[in-house]
Tab-separated table of C-alpha atoms in Angstrom:
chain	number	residue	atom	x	y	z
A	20	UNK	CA	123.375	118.699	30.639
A	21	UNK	CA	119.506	118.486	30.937
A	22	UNK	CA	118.111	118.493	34.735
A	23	UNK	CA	120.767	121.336	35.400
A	24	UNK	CA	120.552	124.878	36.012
A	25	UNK	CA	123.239	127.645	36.709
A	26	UNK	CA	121.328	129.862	38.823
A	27	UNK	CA	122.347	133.204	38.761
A	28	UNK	CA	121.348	136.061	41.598
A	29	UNK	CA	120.215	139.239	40.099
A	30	UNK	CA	120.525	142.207	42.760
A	31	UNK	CA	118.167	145.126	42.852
A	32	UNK	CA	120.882	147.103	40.779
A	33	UNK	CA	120.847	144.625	38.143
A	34	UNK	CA	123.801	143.097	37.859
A	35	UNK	CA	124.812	139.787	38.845
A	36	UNK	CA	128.176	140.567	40.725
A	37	UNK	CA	126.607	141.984	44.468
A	38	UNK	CA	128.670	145.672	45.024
A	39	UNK	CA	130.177	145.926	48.555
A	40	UNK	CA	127.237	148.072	49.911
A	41	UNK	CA	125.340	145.313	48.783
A	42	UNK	CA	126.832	142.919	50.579
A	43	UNK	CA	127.081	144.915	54.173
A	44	UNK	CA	123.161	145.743	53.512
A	45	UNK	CA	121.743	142.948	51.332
A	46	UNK	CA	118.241	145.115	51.633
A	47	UNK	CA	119.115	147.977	50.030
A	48	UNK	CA	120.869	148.773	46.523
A	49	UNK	CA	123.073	151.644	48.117
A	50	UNK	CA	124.081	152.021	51.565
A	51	UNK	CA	125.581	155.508	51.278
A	52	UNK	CA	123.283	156.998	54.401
A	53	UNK	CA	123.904	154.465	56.561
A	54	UNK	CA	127.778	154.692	56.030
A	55	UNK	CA	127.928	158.060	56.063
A	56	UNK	CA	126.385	157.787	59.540
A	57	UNK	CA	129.188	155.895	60.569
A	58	UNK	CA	131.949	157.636	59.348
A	59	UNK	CA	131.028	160.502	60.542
A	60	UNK	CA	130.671	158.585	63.961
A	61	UNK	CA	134.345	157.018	63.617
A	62	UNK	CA	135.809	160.934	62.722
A	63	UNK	CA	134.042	161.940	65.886
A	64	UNK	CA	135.630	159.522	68.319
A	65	UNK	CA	138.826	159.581	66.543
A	66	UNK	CA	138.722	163.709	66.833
A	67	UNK	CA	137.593	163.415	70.343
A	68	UNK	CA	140.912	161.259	71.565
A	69	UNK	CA	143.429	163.131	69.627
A	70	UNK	CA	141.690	166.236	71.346
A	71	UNK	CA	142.168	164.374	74.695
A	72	UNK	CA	145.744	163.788	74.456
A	73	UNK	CA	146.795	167.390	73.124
A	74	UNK	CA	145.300	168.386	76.544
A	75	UNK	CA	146.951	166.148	78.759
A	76	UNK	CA	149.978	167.020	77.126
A	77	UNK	CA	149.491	170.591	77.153
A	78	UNK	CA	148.341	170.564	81.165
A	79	UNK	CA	151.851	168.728	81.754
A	80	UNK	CA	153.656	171.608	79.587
A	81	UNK	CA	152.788	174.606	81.487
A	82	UNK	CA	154.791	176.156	83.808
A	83	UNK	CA	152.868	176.882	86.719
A	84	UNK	CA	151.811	173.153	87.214
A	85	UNK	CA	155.610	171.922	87.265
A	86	UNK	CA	156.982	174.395	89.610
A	87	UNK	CA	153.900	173.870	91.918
A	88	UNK	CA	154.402	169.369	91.468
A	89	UNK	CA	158.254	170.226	91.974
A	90	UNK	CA	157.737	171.950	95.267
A	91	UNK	CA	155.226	169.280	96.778
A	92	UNK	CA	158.066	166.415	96.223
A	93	UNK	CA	160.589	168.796	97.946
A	94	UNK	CA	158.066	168.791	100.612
A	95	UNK	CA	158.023	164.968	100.438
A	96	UNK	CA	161.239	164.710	100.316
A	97	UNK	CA	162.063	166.284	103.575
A	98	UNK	CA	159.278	165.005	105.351
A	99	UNK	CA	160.795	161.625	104.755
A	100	UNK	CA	164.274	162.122	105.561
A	101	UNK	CA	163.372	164.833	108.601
A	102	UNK	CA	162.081	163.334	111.722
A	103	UNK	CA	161.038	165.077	115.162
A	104	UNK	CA	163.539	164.924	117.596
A	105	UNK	CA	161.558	162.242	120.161
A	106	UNK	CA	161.777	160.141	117.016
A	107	UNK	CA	164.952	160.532	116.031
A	108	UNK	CA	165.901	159.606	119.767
A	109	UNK	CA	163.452	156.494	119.922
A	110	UNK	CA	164.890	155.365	116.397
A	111	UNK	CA	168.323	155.477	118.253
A	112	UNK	CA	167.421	153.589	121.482
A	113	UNK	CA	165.661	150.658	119.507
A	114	UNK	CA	167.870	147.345	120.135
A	115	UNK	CA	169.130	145.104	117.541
A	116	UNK	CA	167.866	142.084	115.979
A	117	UNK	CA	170.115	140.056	118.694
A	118	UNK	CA	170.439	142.106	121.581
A	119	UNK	CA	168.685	140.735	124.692
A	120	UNK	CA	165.648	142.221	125.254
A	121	UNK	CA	164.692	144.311	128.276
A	122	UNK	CA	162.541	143.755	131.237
A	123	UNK	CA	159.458	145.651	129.816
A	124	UNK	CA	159.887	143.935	126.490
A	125	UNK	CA	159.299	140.728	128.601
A	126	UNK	CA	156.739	141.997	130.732
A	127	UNK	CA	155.043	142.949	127.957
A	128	UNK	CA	154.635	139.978	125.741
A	129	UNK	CA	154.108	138.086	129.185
A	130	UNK	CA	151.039	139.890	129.681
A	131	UNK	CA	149.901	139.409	126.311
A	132	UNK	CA	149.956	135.965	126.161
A	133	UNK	CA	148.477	135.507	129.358
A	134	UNK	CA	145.470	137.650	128.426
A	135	UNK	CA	145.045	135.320	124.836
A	136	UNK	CA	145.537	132.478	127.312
A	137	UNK	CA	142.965	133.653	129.649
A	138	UNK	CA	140.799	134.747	126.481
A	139	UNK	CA	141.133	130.670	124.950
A	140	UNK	CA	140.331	129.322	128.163
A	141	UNK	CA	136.760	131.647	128.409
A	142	UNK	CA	135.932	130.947	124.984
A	143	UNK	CA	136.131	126.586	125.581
A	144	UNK	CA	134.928	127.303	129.075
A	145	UNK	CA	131.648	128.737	127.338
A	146	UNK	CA	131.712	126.208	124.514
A	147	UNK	CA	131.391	123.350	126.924
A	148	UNK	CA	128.946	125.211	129.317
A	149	UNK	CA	126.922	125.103	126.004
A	150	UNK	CA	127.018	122.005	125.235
A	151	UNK	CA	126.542	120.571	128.638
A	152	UNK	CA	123.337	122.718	128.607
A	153	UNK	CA	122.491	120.979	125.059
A	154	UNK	CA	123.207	117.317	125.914
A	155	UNK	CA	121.319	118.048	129.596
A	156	UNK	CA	118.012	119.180	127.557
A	157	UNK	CA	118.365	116.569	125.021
A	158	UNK	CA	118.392	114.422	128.064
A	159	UNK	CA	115.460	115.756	129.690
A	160	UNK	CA	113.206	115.525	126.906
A	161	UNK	CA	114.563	111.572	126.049
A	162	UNK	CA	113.528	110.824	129.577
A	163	UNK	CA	110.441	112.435	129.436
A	164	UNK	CA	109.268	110.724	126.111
A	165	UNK	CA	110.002	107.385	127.717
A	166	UNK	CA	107.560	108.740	131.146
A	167	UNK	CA	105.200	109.097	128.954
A	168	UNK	CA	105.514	105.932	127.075
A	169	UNK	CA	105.629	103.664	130.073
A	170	UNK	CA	102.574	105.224	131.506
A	171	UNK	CA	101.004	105.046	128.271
A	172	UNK	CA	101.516	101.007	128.547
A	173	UNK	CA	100.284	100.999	132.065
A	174	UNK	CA	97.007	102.238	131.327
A	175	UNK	CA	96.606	100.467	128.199
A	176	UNK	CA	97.626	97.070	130.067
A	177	UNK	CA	95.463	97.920	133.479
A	178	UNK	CA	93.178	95.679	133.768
A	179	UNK	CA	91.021	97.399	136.755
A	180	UNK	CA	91.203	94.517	139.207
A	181	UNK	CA	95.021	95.023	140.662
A	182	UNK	CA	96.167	98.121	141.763
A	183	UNK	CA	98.988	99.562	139.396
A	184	UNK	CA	102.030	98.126	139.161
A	185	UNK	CA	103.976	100.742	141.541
A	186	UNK	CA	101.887	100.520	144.548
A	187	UNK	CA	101.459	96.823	144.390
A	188	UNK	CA	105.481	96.672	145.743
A	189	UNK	CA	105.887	94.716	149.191
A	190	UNK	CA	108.154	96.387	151.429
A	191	UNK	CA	110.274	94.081	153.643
């Protein structure tokens, strides 16, 4: 048909079909450098964790290691069943879950909530010392704006021939 073209793409190579290189580096006809570059980077990581892992099997292989691990856990081990013997007698006098509890059990929770009692009641005692200390300012000040705005209006509104408005009172 006239009016159209097939267009085909010549490479630098030549030929019309693009070669894989071609295609991963369209600016250059061969790419062998830059791939050998990175397989040679790929073998190197690859060689570097197989190397890895034949060590840290090999350290958990030897001998010495093992028998040294194996007589840390005994060590554990008998730490956690053995107890001192003040221990093993306090572990023996502890009460049950619904035993009554003694006197100094009491005492003591008594004298730990009184002390967070005493503790809540300082810390809203100082909260509303605050605030009363707050709202008293904020009152000074509002009654001190409105002093100076009624003398303000007194001495705008004098007019010289009457004396000023609070000595002008008769007393009875």
């Amino acid at each position: 048909m006239p009016g159209t073209e097939v267009r085909t793409w010549r490479l630098a190579s030549g030929s019309a079909e693009p070669s894989p290189s071609a295609l991963w580096f369209p600016n250059r006809a061969s790419a062998h450098p830059k791939m050998a570059w990175r397989q040679l980077l790929l073998a190197c990581c690859l060689s570097a964790a197989v190397l890895l892992t034949t060590l840290q099997e090999g350290a958990g292989a030897s001998v010495g290691t093992q028998q040294e691990a194996g007589q840390d856990v005994r060590e554990d081990v008998e730490q956690k069943i053995f107890m001192q013997e003040s221990d093993a007698s306090n572990f023996l006098k502890r009460r049950g879950k619904r035993s009554p509890k003694s006197q100094d059990e009491v005492n003591a929770e008594n004298r730990q909530k009184l002390r967070a009692n005493e503790l809540r009641r300082e810390y809203y005692e100082e909260q509303r010392n605050e605030f009363e200390n707050f709202v008293e300012e904020q009152n000074d000040e509002q009654e001190e704006r409105s002093r100076e705005a009624i003398e303000q209006w007194r001495q705008w509104h004098y007019d010289g021939l009457h004396p000023s408005y609070l000595y002008n009172r008769h007393h009875i």
